[in-house]
Short mmCIF file of N, CA, C and O in Angstrom, two decimals:
data_model
loop_
_atom_site.label_atom_id
_atom_site.label_comp_id
_atom_site.label_asym_id
_atom_site.label_seq_id
_atom_site.Cartn_x
_atom_site.Cartn_y
_atom_site.Cartn_z
N MET I 1 0.89 -0.91 -0.18
CA MET I 1 0.03 -0.03 -0.18
C MET I 1 1.04 1.11 0.09
O MET I 1 1.77 0.96 0.64
N PRO I 2 0.64 1.95 -0.78
CA PRO I 2 1.43 3.66 -0.75
C PRO I 2 0.99 4.34 0.14
O PRO I 2 2.03 5.18 0.85
N ALA I 3 0.11 3.90 2.13
CA ALA I 3 0.52 4.80 2.99
C ALA I 3 0.71 3.86 3.70
O ALA I 3 1.06 3.20 3.97
N GLU I 4 1.89 4.92 4.84
CA GLU I 4 2.14 4.78 6.06
C GLU I 4 2.10 5.54 6.58
O GLU I 4 1.26 6.18 7.07
N HIS I 5 1.38 4.54 7.65
CA HIS I 5 0.87 5.45 9.17
C HIS I 5 1.60 5.16 10.18
O HIS I 5 2.31 4.55 10.68
N TYR I 6 1.49 6.32 10.77
CA TYR I 6 2.84 7.08 12.28
C TYR I 6 1.91 7.49 13.39
O TYR I 6 1.01 8.23 13.21
N ILE I 7 1.67 6.99 14.09
CA ILE I 7 1.24 7.38 15.68
C ILE I 7 1.85 7.44 17.10
O ILE I 7 2.71 7.11 17.41
N ASP I 8 1.54 8.94 17.15
CA ASP I 8 2.05 9.58 18.21
C ASP I 8 1.67 9.59 19.07
O ASP I 8 0.96 10.33 19.43
N ASP I 9 1.68 8.61 19.72
CA ASP I 9 0.70 8.72 21.52
C ASP I 9 0.61 10.10 22.08
O ASP I 9 0.28 9.90 22.99
N THR I 10 2.03 10.74 22.40
CA THR I 10 2.48 12.03 22.82
C THR I 10 1.70 13.12 22.43
O THR I 10 1.23 13.29 23.44
N SER I 11 1.16 13.29 21.01
CA SER I 11 0.56 14.73 20.76
C SER I 11 -0.57 13.72 20.26
O SER I 11 -1.21 14.94 19.49
N HIS I 12 -1.21 12.50 20.35
CA HIS I 12 -2.26 12.19 20.05
C HIS I 12 -2.61 12.32 18.38
O HIS I 12 -3.95 12.79 18.47
N ILE I 13 -2.25 11.98 17.99
CA ILE I 13 -1.88 12.15 15.96
C ILE I 13 -1.51 11.09 15.48
O ILE I 13 -0.41 10.37 15.72
N VAL I 14 -2.06 10.54 14.59
CA VAL I 14 -2.22 9.86 13.30
C VAL I 14 -1.85 10.36 11.81
O VAL I 14 -2.51 11.10 11.77
N THR I 15 -0.50 10.20 11.40
CA THR I 15 0.07 10.66 10.57
C THR I 15 -0.20 10.04 9.36
O THR I 15 0.45 8.24 9.49
N THR I 16 -0.87 9.83 8.10
CA THR I 16 -0.41 8.74 7.45
C THR I 16 0.21 9.88 6.21
O THR I 16 -0.08 11.04 5.81
N THR I 17 1.12 8.69 5.70
CA THR I 17 2.15 9.72 4.70
C THR I 17 1.82 8.83 3.33
O THR I 17 1.61 7.53 2.83
N TRP I 18 1.03 9.86 1.98
CA TRP I 18 1.13 8.88 0.89
C TRP I 18 2.72 8.75 -0.05
O TRP I 18 3.05 9.95 -0.18
N LYS I 19 2.51 7.92 -0.96
CA LYS I 19 3.83 8.20 -1.56
C LYS I 19 3.34 7.35 -2.95
O LYS I 19 2.46 6.38 -2.83
N GLY I 20 4.12 7.76 -4.05
CA GLY I 20 3.39 6.76 -6.02
C GLY I 20 2.24 7.65 -5.75
O GLY I 20 1.78 9.01 -5.34
N ASN I 21 1.88 7.26 -6.97
CA ASN I 21 0.32 7.71 -7.27
C ASN I 21 -0.84 7.53 -6.49
O ASN I 21 -0.78 6.74 -5.83
N ALA I 22 -1.61 8.45 -6.41
CA ALA I 22 -2.83 8.23 -5.44
C ALA I 22 -3.67 8.50 -6.80
O ALA I 22 -4.61 9.41 -7.44
N ILE I 23 -4.65 6.92 -6.56
CA ILE I 23 -5.86 7.05 -6.96
C ILE I 23 -7.10 5.96 -6.57
O ILE I 23 -6.81 5.68 -6.03
N ASP I 24 -8.24 6.18 -7.27
CA ASP I 24 -9.65 6.18 -6.38
C ASP I 24 -9.09 4.59 -5.50
O ASP I 24 -9.52 4.57 -4.34
N SER I 25 -9.28 4.02 -6.58
CA SER I 25 -9.11 2.21 -6.20
C SER I 25 -8.17 2.26 -5.13
O SER I 25 -8.50 1.59 -3.97
N GLU I 26 -6.98 2.82 -4.60
CA GLU I 26 -6.27 2.77 -3.51
C GLU I 26 -6.32 3.61 -2.81
O GLU I 26 -5.98 3.18 -1.56
N PHE I 27 -7.39 4.45 -2.99
CA PHE I 27 -7.62 5.53 -1.67
C PHE I 27 -7.99 4.59 -0.86
O PHE I 27 -8.39 4.63 0.51
N LEU I 28 -9.62 4.23 -1.43
CA LEU I 28 -10.52 3.78 -1.16
C LEU I 28 -9.82 2.15 -0.09
O LEU I 28 -10.26 2.15 1.29
N GLU I 29 -9.18 1.59 -0.97
CA GLU I 29 -8.45 0.35 -0.35
C GLU I 29 -7.93 0.32 1.25
O GLU I 29 -7.83 -0.16 1.85
N SER I 30 -7.00 1.83 0.90
CA SER I 30 -5.89 2.33 1.73
C SER I 30 -7.32 2.84 3.16
O SER I 30 -7.02 2.49 3.97
N LEU I 31 -8.38 3.38 2.86
CA LEU I 31 -9.45 3.87 3.64
C LEU I 31 -9.45 2.71 4.51
O LEU I 31 -10.16 3.07 5.74
N LYS I 32 -10.03 1.90 3.71
CA LYS I 32 -10.68 0.48 4.41
C LYS I 32 -9.30 -0.34 5.25
O LYS I 32 -10.33 0.07 7.03
N GLU I 33 -8.73 -0.25 4.88
CA GLU I 33 -7.06 -0.88 5.97
C GLU I 33 -7.16 0.05 7.16
O GLU I 33 -6.96 -0.55 8.25
N TYR I 34 -7.27 1.44 7.21
CA TYR I 34 -7.03 2.21 8.46
C TYR I 34 -8.21 2.41 9.38
O TYR I 34 -7.89 2.23 10.43
N LYS I 35 -9.56 2.46 8.81
CA LYS I 35 -10.49 1.73 9.41
C LYS I 35 -10.42 0.26 10.50
O LYS I 35 -10.41 0.75 11.74
N ASN I 36 -10.18 -0.63 9.77
CA ASN I 36 -10.22 -1.35 10.28
C ASN I 36 -9.27 -1.92 11.14
O ASN I 36 -8.47 -2.37 12.36
N ASN I 37 -7.30 -0.91 11.41
CA ASN I 37 -6.64 -1.32 12.30
C ASN I 37 -6.14 -0.12 12.97
O ASN I 37 -6.06 -0.46 14.05
N ILE I 38 -6.94 1.04 12.43
CA ILE I 38 -6.45 1.95 13.07
C ILE I 38 -7.45 2.71 13.87
O ILE I 38 -8.04 2.59 15.24
N GLN I 39 -8.82 3.22 12.81
CA GLN I 39 -9.26 4.26 13.45
C GLN I 39 -10.56 3.76 14.16
O GLN I 39 -11.37 4.19 14.98
N CYS I 40 -11.30 1.83 14.46
CA CYS I 40 -11.54 1.21 15.07
C CYS I 40 -11.45 1.23 16.25
O CYS I 40 -12.05 0.73 17.23
N LYS I 41 -10.43 1.70 16.75
CA LYS I 41 -9.71 1.31 18.15
C LYS I 41 -9.77 2.07 19.05
O LYS I 41 -9.66 3.58 18.80
N PRO I 42 -10.93 1.93 20.06
CA PRO I 42 -11.48 2.95 21.01
C PRO I 42 -10.20 3.95 21.86
O PRO I 42 -10.10 5.12 21.41
N GLU I 43 -8.31 3.49 22.04
CA GLU I 43 -8.11 3.98 22.22
C GLU I 43 -7.36 5.24 21.15
O GLU I 43 -6.24 5.82 21.48
N TYR I 44 -7.49 5.32 19.42
CA TYR I 44 -7.42 6.19 18.78
C TYR I 44 -8.25 7.01 18.65
O TYR I 44 -8.23 8.11 17.23
N PHE I 45 -9.76 6.68 18.97
CA PHE I 45 -11.09 7.95 19.12
C PHE I 45 -11.01 9.44 18.93
O PHE I 45 -11.41 9.88 17.94
N ASN I 46 -9.89 9.45 19.37
CA ASN I 46 -10.17 10.97 19.67
C ASN I 46 -8.94 11.94 19.29
O ASN I 46 -8.37 12.79 19.99
N TYR I 47 -7.63 10.73 18.25
CA TYR I 47 -7.13 11.11 18.19
C TYR I 47 -7.00 12.32 16.52
O TYR I 47 -7.19 11.87 15.83
N ASN I 48 -6.02 13.43 16.46
CA ASN I 48 -6.19 14.28 15.55
C ASN I 48 -5.17 13.23 14.11
O ASN I 48 -4.71 12.20 14.36
N GLU I 49 -6.20 13.75 13.00
CA GLU I 49 -5.44 13.20 12.08
C GLU I 49 -4.58 14.35 10.60
O GLU I 49 -4.94 14.95 10.92
N ILE I 50 -3.58 13.80 10.67
CA ILE I 50 -2.80 14.77 9.25
C ILE I 50 -2.75 13.42 8.18
O ILE I 50 -1.60 12.59 8.30
N PHE I 51 -3.06 13.89 7.15
CA PHE I 51 -2.62 13.31 6.01
C PHE I 51 -1.85 13.69 5.13
O PHE I 51 -2.20 15.05 4.74
N ASP I 52 -0.96 13.33 4.67
CA ASP I 52 0.33 14.05 4.32
C ASP I 52 0.25 13.39 3.01
O ASP I 52 0.44 12.19 2.50
N LEU I 53 -0.02 14.31 1.58
CA LEU I 53 -0.17 14.07 0.03
C LEU I 53 1.06 14.72 -0.58
O LEU I 53 0.86 14.94 -1.74
N SER I 54 1.91 15.58 0.30
CA SER I 54 2.57 16.12 -0.42
C SER I 54 4.53 15.18 -1.13
O SER I 54 5.11 16.02 -2.14
N LYS I 55 4.43 13.84 -1.29
CA LYS I 55 5.01 13.26 -1.27
C LYS I 55 4.15 12.30 -2.98
O LYS I 55 5.37 11.67 -3.11
N ALA I 56 2.78 12.64 -3.00
CA ALA I 56 2.64 11.75 -3.89
C ALA I 56 2.72 12.18 -5.15
O ALA I 56 2.93 13.61 -5.41
N ASP I 57 3.38 11.14 -5.95
CA ASP I 57 3.98 11.44 -7.39
C ASP I 57 2.61 11.95 -7.98
O ASP I 57 2.42 13.10 -9.22
N ASN I 58 1.65 11.21 -8.29
CA ASN I 58 0.63 12.31 -8.97
C ASN I 58 -1.08 11.93 -8.56
O ASN I 58 -0.83 10.53 -7.47
N ILE I 59 -1.69 12.91 -8.21
CA ILE I 59 -2.97 12.91 -7.73
C ILE I 59 -4.12 12.47 -8.79
O ILE I 59 -4.04 13.45 -9.27
N LYS I 60 -4.71 11.13 -8.93
CA LYS I 60 -5.51 11.14 -10.02
C LYS I 60 -6.77 10.66 -9.40
O LYS I 60 -7.36 9.22 -9.88
N LEU I 61 -7.52 11.88 -8.64
CA LEU I 61 -8.77 11.08 -8.26
C LEU I 61 -10.00 11.79 -9.37
O LEU I 61 -9.48 12.78 -9.40
N THR I 62 -11.00 11.41 -9.56
CA THR I 62 -11.88 11.64 -10.09
C THR I 62 -12.94 12.53 -8.91
O THR I 62 -13.71 11.87 -8.17
N ILE I 63 -14.03 13.19 -9.31
CA ILE I 63 -15.03 13.26 -9.00
C ILE I 63 -16.16 12.21 -7.99
O ILE I 63 -16.02 12.50 -7.09
N ASN I 64 -15.71 11.68 -8.67
CA ASN I 64 -17.04 10.23 -8.18
C ASN I 64 -15.94 9.82 -7.30
O ASN I 64 -16.93 9.28 -5.96
N GLY I 65 -14.93 9.51 -7.32
CA GLY I 65 -14.19 9.01 -6.05
C GLY I 65 -13.41 9.80 -5.21
O GLY I 65 -13.90 9.00 -4.03
N LEU I 66 -13.64 11.00 -4.80
CA LEU I 66 -13.71 11.78 -4.76
C LEU I 66 -15.21 12.32 -3.30
O LEU I 66 -14.98 11.99 -2.10
N ILE I 67 -16.17 11.53 -4.02
CA ILE I 67 -17.60 11.71 -3.45
C ILE I 67 -17.93 10.25 -2.60
O ILE I 67 -18.29 10.15 -1.62
N ASN I 68 -17.14 9.40 -3.20
CA ASN I 68 -16.99 8.00 -2.51
C ASN I 68 -16.05 8.03 -1.51
O ASN I 68 -16.78 7.23 -0.04
N ILE I 69 -14.93 8.51 -1.40
CA ILE I 69 -14.37 8.57 0.07
C ILE I 69 -14.38 9.38 0.88
O ILE I 69 -14.39 8.92 1.70
N GLY I 70 -15.23 10.40 0.12
CA GLY I 70 -15.46 11.65 1.01
C GLY I 70 -17.12 10.63 2.36
O GLY I 70 -17.10 11.03 3.19
N ARG I 71 -17.66 9.99 1.20
CA ARG I 71 -18.61 9.59 2.02
C ARG I 71 -18.08 8.50 2.81
O ARG I 71 -18.76 8.19 4.51
N MET I 72 -17.12 7.48 2.56
CA MET I 72 -16.32 6.60 3.80
C MET I 72 -16.31 6.91 4.40
O MET I 72 -16.54 6.50 5.28
N ALA I 73 -15.48 7.66 4.51
CA ALA I 73 -14.59 8.65 5.32
C ALA I 73 -15.12 9.52 6.83
O ALA I 73 -15.57 8.98 7.49
N SER I 74 -16.88 9.94 6.09
CA SER I 74 -17.34 10.48 6.96
C SER I 74 -18.29 9.47 7.90
O SER I 74 -18.68 9.79 9.64
N ASN I 75 -18.29 8.62 6.96
CA ASN I 75 -19.44 7.20 7.63
C ASN I 75 -18.37 6.57 8.89
O ASN I 75 -18.76 5.86 9.77
N THR I 76 -16.86 6.86 9.10
CA THR I 76 -16.54 6.02 9.56
C THR I 76 -16.10 7.28 11.03
O THR I 76 -15.31 6.71 12.13
N ASP I 77 -16.52 8.65 10.91
CA ASP I 77 -16.19 9.66 12.26
C ASP I 77 -17.05 9.07 13.36
O ASP I 77 -18.32 8.22 12.98
N HIS I 78 -16.69 8.70 14.18
CA HIS I 78 -17.63 8.81 15.94
C HIS I 78 -18.28 9.79 16.55
O HIS I 78 -17.31 10.95 16.66
N LEU I 79 -19.22 9.80 16.31
CA LEU I 79 -20.19 10.94 16.65
C LEU I 79 -19.76 11.49 18.12
O LEU I 79 -18.92 10.61 18.84
N PHE I 80 -19.97 12.70 18.27
CA PHE I 80 -19.58 13.77 19.32
C PHE I 80 -18.13 13.54 19.69
O PHE I 80 -17.72 13.62 20.99
N SER I 81 -17.00 13.31 18.89
CA SER I 81 -15.46 13.25 18.63
C SER I 81 -15.33 14.55 17.93
O SER I 81 -15.95 14.75 17.11
N HIS I 82 -14.45 15.14 18.67
CA HIS I 82 -14.55 16.76 17.39
C HIS I 82 -13.07 17.01 17.04
O HIS I 82 -11.97 17.53 18.14
N LYS I 83 -12.26 15.98 16.18
CA LYS I 83 -11.41 15.82 15.68
C LYS I 83 -10.38 16.70 14.34
O LYS I 83 -12.06 17.09 13.90
N LYS I 84 -9.90 16.98 14.43
CA LYS I 84 -9.27 17.48 13.25
C LYS I 84 -8.24 16.61 12.13
O LYS I 84 -7.85 15.25 12.54
N LEU I 85 -9.03 16.86 11.37
CA LEU I 85 -8.13 16.34 9.89
C LEU I 85 -7.68 17.66 9.41
O LEU I 85 -8.03 18.11 8.69
N THR I 86 -6.20 16.90 9.27
CA THR I 86 -5.50 18.22 7.89
C THR I 86 -4.90 17.71 6.88
O THR I 86 -4.37 16.29 7.20
N LEU I 87 -4.75 17.84 5.83
CA LEU I 87 -3.85 17.85 4.64
C LEU I 87 -3.21 18.17 4.10
O LEU I 87 -3.48 19.68 4.14
N ILE I 88 -1.65 18.02 3.75
CA ILE I 88 -0.66 18.33 3.33
C ILE I 88 -0.61 18.01 1.70
O ILE I 88 -0.55 17.52 1.77
N VAL I 89 -0.58 19.33 1.28
CA VAL I 89 -0.29 19.04 -0.29
C VAL I 89 0.96 20.11 -0.84
O VAL I 89 1.16 21.30 -0.05
N ALA I 90 1.47 19.74 -2.10
CA ALA I 90 2.65 20.44 -2.49
C ALA I 90 2.47 21.44 -3.62
O ALA I 90 2.81 22.31 -3.87
N SER I 91 0.74 21.08 -4.35
CA SER I 91 0.90 22.03 -5.55
C SER I 91 -0.55 22.74 -5.27
O SER I 91 -1.23 21.66 -4.62
N ASN I 92 -0.82 23.40 -6.25
CA ASN I 92 -2.15 24.38 -6.59
C ASN I 92 -3.29 23.54 -7.16
O ASN I 92 -3.93 23.09 -6.37
N SER I 93 -2.56 22.28 -7.66
CA SER I 93 -3.70 21.62 -8.28
C SER I 93 -4.85 20.21 -6.98
O SER I 93 -5.37 20.11 -7.01
N ALA I 94 -3.09 19.88 -6.49
CA ALA I 94 -3.37 19.14 -5.10
C ALA I 94 -4.35 19.83 -4.47
O ALA I 94 -5.34 19.60 -3.34
N PHE I 95 -3.88 21.23 -3.77
CA PHE I 95 -4.75 22.26 -3.17
C PHE I 95 -6.08 22.26 -3.59
O PHE I 95 -7.20 21.94 -2.63
N GLY I 96 -6.82 22.26 -4.47
CA GLY I 96 -7.69 22.35 -5.43
C GLY I 96 -8.31 21.08 -5.04
O GLY I 96 -9.64 21.27 -4.83
N ILE I 97 -7.77 19.96 -5.28
CA ILE I 97 -8.37 18.45 -5.47
C ILE I 97 -8.84 18.41 -3.70
O ILE I 97 -9.94 18.02 -3.47
N ALA I 98 -7.69 18.61 -3.01
CA ALA I 98 -8.38 18.42 -1.33
C ALA I 98 -9.25 19.52 -1.02
O ALA I 98 -9.74 18.66 -0.27
N ARG I 99 -9.49 20.01 -1.28
CA ARG I 99 -10.67 21.31 -0.80
C ARG I 99 -11.55 20.78 -1.44
O ARG I 99 -12.88 20.91 -0.59
N MET I 100 -11.64 20.11 -2.59
CA MET I 100 -12.77 19.79 -2.62
C MET I 100 -13.10 18.23 -2.21
O MET I 100 -14.41 18.14 -1.38
N TYR I 101 -12.44 17.50 -1.93
CA TYR I 101 -12.70 16.24 -0.77
C TYR I 101 -12.94 16.81 0.38
O TYR I 101 -14.21 16.25 0.78
N GLU I 102 -12.97 18.22 1.29
CA GLU I 102 -13.08 18.53 2.07
C GLU I 102 -14.74 19.05 1.80
O GLU I 102 -15.60 18.62 2.64
N THR I 103 -15.34 19.03 0.87
CA THR I 103 -16.60 19.44 0.59
C THR I 103 -17.62 18.22 0.33
O THR I 103 -17.98 18.28 0.94
N TYR I 104 -16.83 17.10 -0.14
CA TYR I 104 -17.50 16.22 0.40
C TYR I 104 -17.47 15.19 1.10
O TYR I 104 -18.39 14.59 1.30
N ARG I 105 -16.73 15.85 2.11
CA ARG I 105 -16.10 14.88 3.16
C ARG I 105 -17.16 15.31 4.22
O ARG I 105 -17.52 14.91 5.24
N ASN I 106 -17.58 17.40 4.58
CA ASN I 106 -18.33 17.93 5.00
C ASN I 106 -20.03 17.59 4.84
O ASN I 106 -20.42 17.75 4.95
N MET I 107 -20.08 16.90 3.89
CA MET I 107 -21.42 16.64 2.95
C MET I 107 -21.89 15.55 3.98
O MET I 107 -23.16 15.37 4.15
N GLY I 108 -21.42 14.79 4.77
CA GLY I 108 -21.75 13.21 5.45
C GLY I 108 -22.35 13.68 6.64
O GLY I 108 -22.50 14.60 7.23
N ILE I 109 -23.79 12.50 6.94
CA ILE I 109 -24.56 13.51 8.43
C ILE I 109 -23.66 13.63 9.30
O ILE I 109 -23.61 14.22 10.08
N SER I 110 -22.06 12.58 9.29
CA SER I 110 -22.22 11.82 10.56
C SER I 110 -20.81 13.28 11.08
O SER I 110 -20.04 12.72 11.83
N CYS I 111 -20.75 13.61 9.52
CA CYS I 111 -19.29 14.35 10.17
C CYS I 111 -18.81 15.39 10.80
O CYS I 111 -19.91 16.39 11.03
N CYS I 112 -18.06 15.21 11.49
CA CYS I 112 -17.94 15.83 12.96
C CYS I 112 -16.55 16.88 13.04
O CYS I 112 -16.44 16.79 13.87
N LYS I 113 -15.52 16.44 11.68
CA LYS I 113 -14.15 16.53 12.07
C LYS I 113 -14.25 18.06 11.20
O LYS I 113 -14.10 18.42 10.73
N LYS I 114 -13.22 18.21 11.97
CA LYS I 114 -12.49 20.11 11.54
C LYS I 114 -11.47 19.25 10.60
O LYS I 114 -11.02 18.58 11.06
N ILE I 115 -11.76 20.27 9.05
CA ILE I 115 -11.16 19.70 7.99
C ILE I 115 -10.02 20.56 7.88
O ILE I 115 -10.58 22.15 7.05
N ARG I 116 -9.12 20.63 7.72
CA ARG I 116 -8.35 22.32 6.93
C ARG I 116 -6.82 22.17 5.46
O ARG I 116 -6.91 20.13 6.08
N VAL I 117 -6.45 22.32 4.87
CA VAL I 117 -5.71 21.83 3.89
C VAL I 117 -3.93 23.38 3.86
O VAL I 117 -5.06 24.29 3.84
N PHE I 118 -3.39 22.61 3.68
CA PHE I 118 -2.40 23.27 3.67
C PHE I 118 -1.42 22.94 2.69
O PHE I 118 -0.73 21.53 2.86
N LYS I 119 -0.39 24.08 2.49
CA LYS I 119 0.80 23.16 1.93
C LYS I 119 1.64 23.47 2.59
O LYS I 119 3.18 22.80 2.36
N ASN I 120 1.86 23.92 3.64
CA ASN I 120 3.15 24.38 4.66
C ASN I 120 3.01 23.08 5.84
O ASN I 120 1.99 23.01 6.81
N GLU I 121 4.12 22.27 5.94
CA GLU I 121 4.01 21.08 7.07
C GLU I 121 3.63 21.58 8.31
O GLU I 121 3.02 20.75 9.30
N ILE I 122 4.77 22.53 8.84
CA ILE I 122 5.14 23.24 9.74
C ILE I 122 3.56 24.05 10.76
O ILE I 122 2.76 23.45 11.86
N LYS I 123 2.55 24.71 9.33
CA LYS I 123 1.34 25.20 9.91
C LYS I 123 0.43 23.55 10.37
O LYS I 123 -0.53 23.97 10.87
N THR I 124 0.62 22.85 9.29
CA THR I 124 -0.34 21.82 9.60
C THR I 124 -0.45 21.08 10.47
O THR I 124 -1.30 20.39 11.67
N ILE I 125 0.79 20.99 11.17
CA ILE I 125 0.88 20.47 12.31
C ILE I 125 0.88 20.90 14.12
O ILE I 125 0.32 21.10 15.37
N GLU I 126 1.06 22.58 13.51
CA GLU I 126 0.74 23.49 14.69
C GLU I 126 -0.96 23.62 15.18
O GLU I 126 -1.25 23.15 15.70
N TRP I 127 -1.10 23.32 13.56
CA TRP I 127 -3.15 23.45 13.81
C TRP I 127 -3.32 22.28 14.80
O TRP I 127 -4.76 21.58 15.14
N ALA I 128 -3.29 21.28 14.01
CA ALA I 128 -3.01 19.24 14.47
C ALA I 128 -2.73 19.31 15.74
O ALA I 128 -3.80 18.52 16.66
N ILE I 129 -2.01 20.06 16.35
CA ILE I 129 -1.81 19.96 17.63
C ILE I 129 -2.80 21.20 18.70
O ILE I 129 -2.42 20.68 19.95
N GLU I 130 -3.05 21.79 18.01
CA GLU I 130 -3.55 23.44 18.86
C GLU I 130 -4.90 22.54 19.59
O GLU I 130 -5.88 22.65 18.87
N ASN I 131 -4.98 22.75 20.63
CA ASN I 131 -6.39 22.39 21.64
C ASN I 131 -6.71 20.69 21.68
O ASN I 131 -7.64 20.64 21.36
N ALA I 132 -5.40 20.53 21.29
CA ALA I 132 -5.82 18.89 21.06
C ALA I 132 -5.54 18.12 22.90
O ALA I 132 -5.31 18.69 23.88
#
């Protein structure tokens, strides 16, 4: 899988770094794996998340893919948990795709995460740990 996860128990942050090409099917598989191996464990329910796409070679996500990924992700949110999800991107086009994902993700009825998109890793980490 092109997604690598790092769990920081001190800061209560799960960081996922994506390497290689980013395509719909791999995103969906990775999200399922993340849900089953990390997100479903009670000890991580209140961890904030950083998703680093800045090292992806190409981002080739379709509108339908973004909608499906956003829907699946929002359905995995734990109600009454006020976590943060931040996305790190490297280019303007990736920023636009990440903002579209943010929009589709927030359409979910159970979505209760604060989501932000950044191009700067330091600002991303600062926001993720702020009030954590």
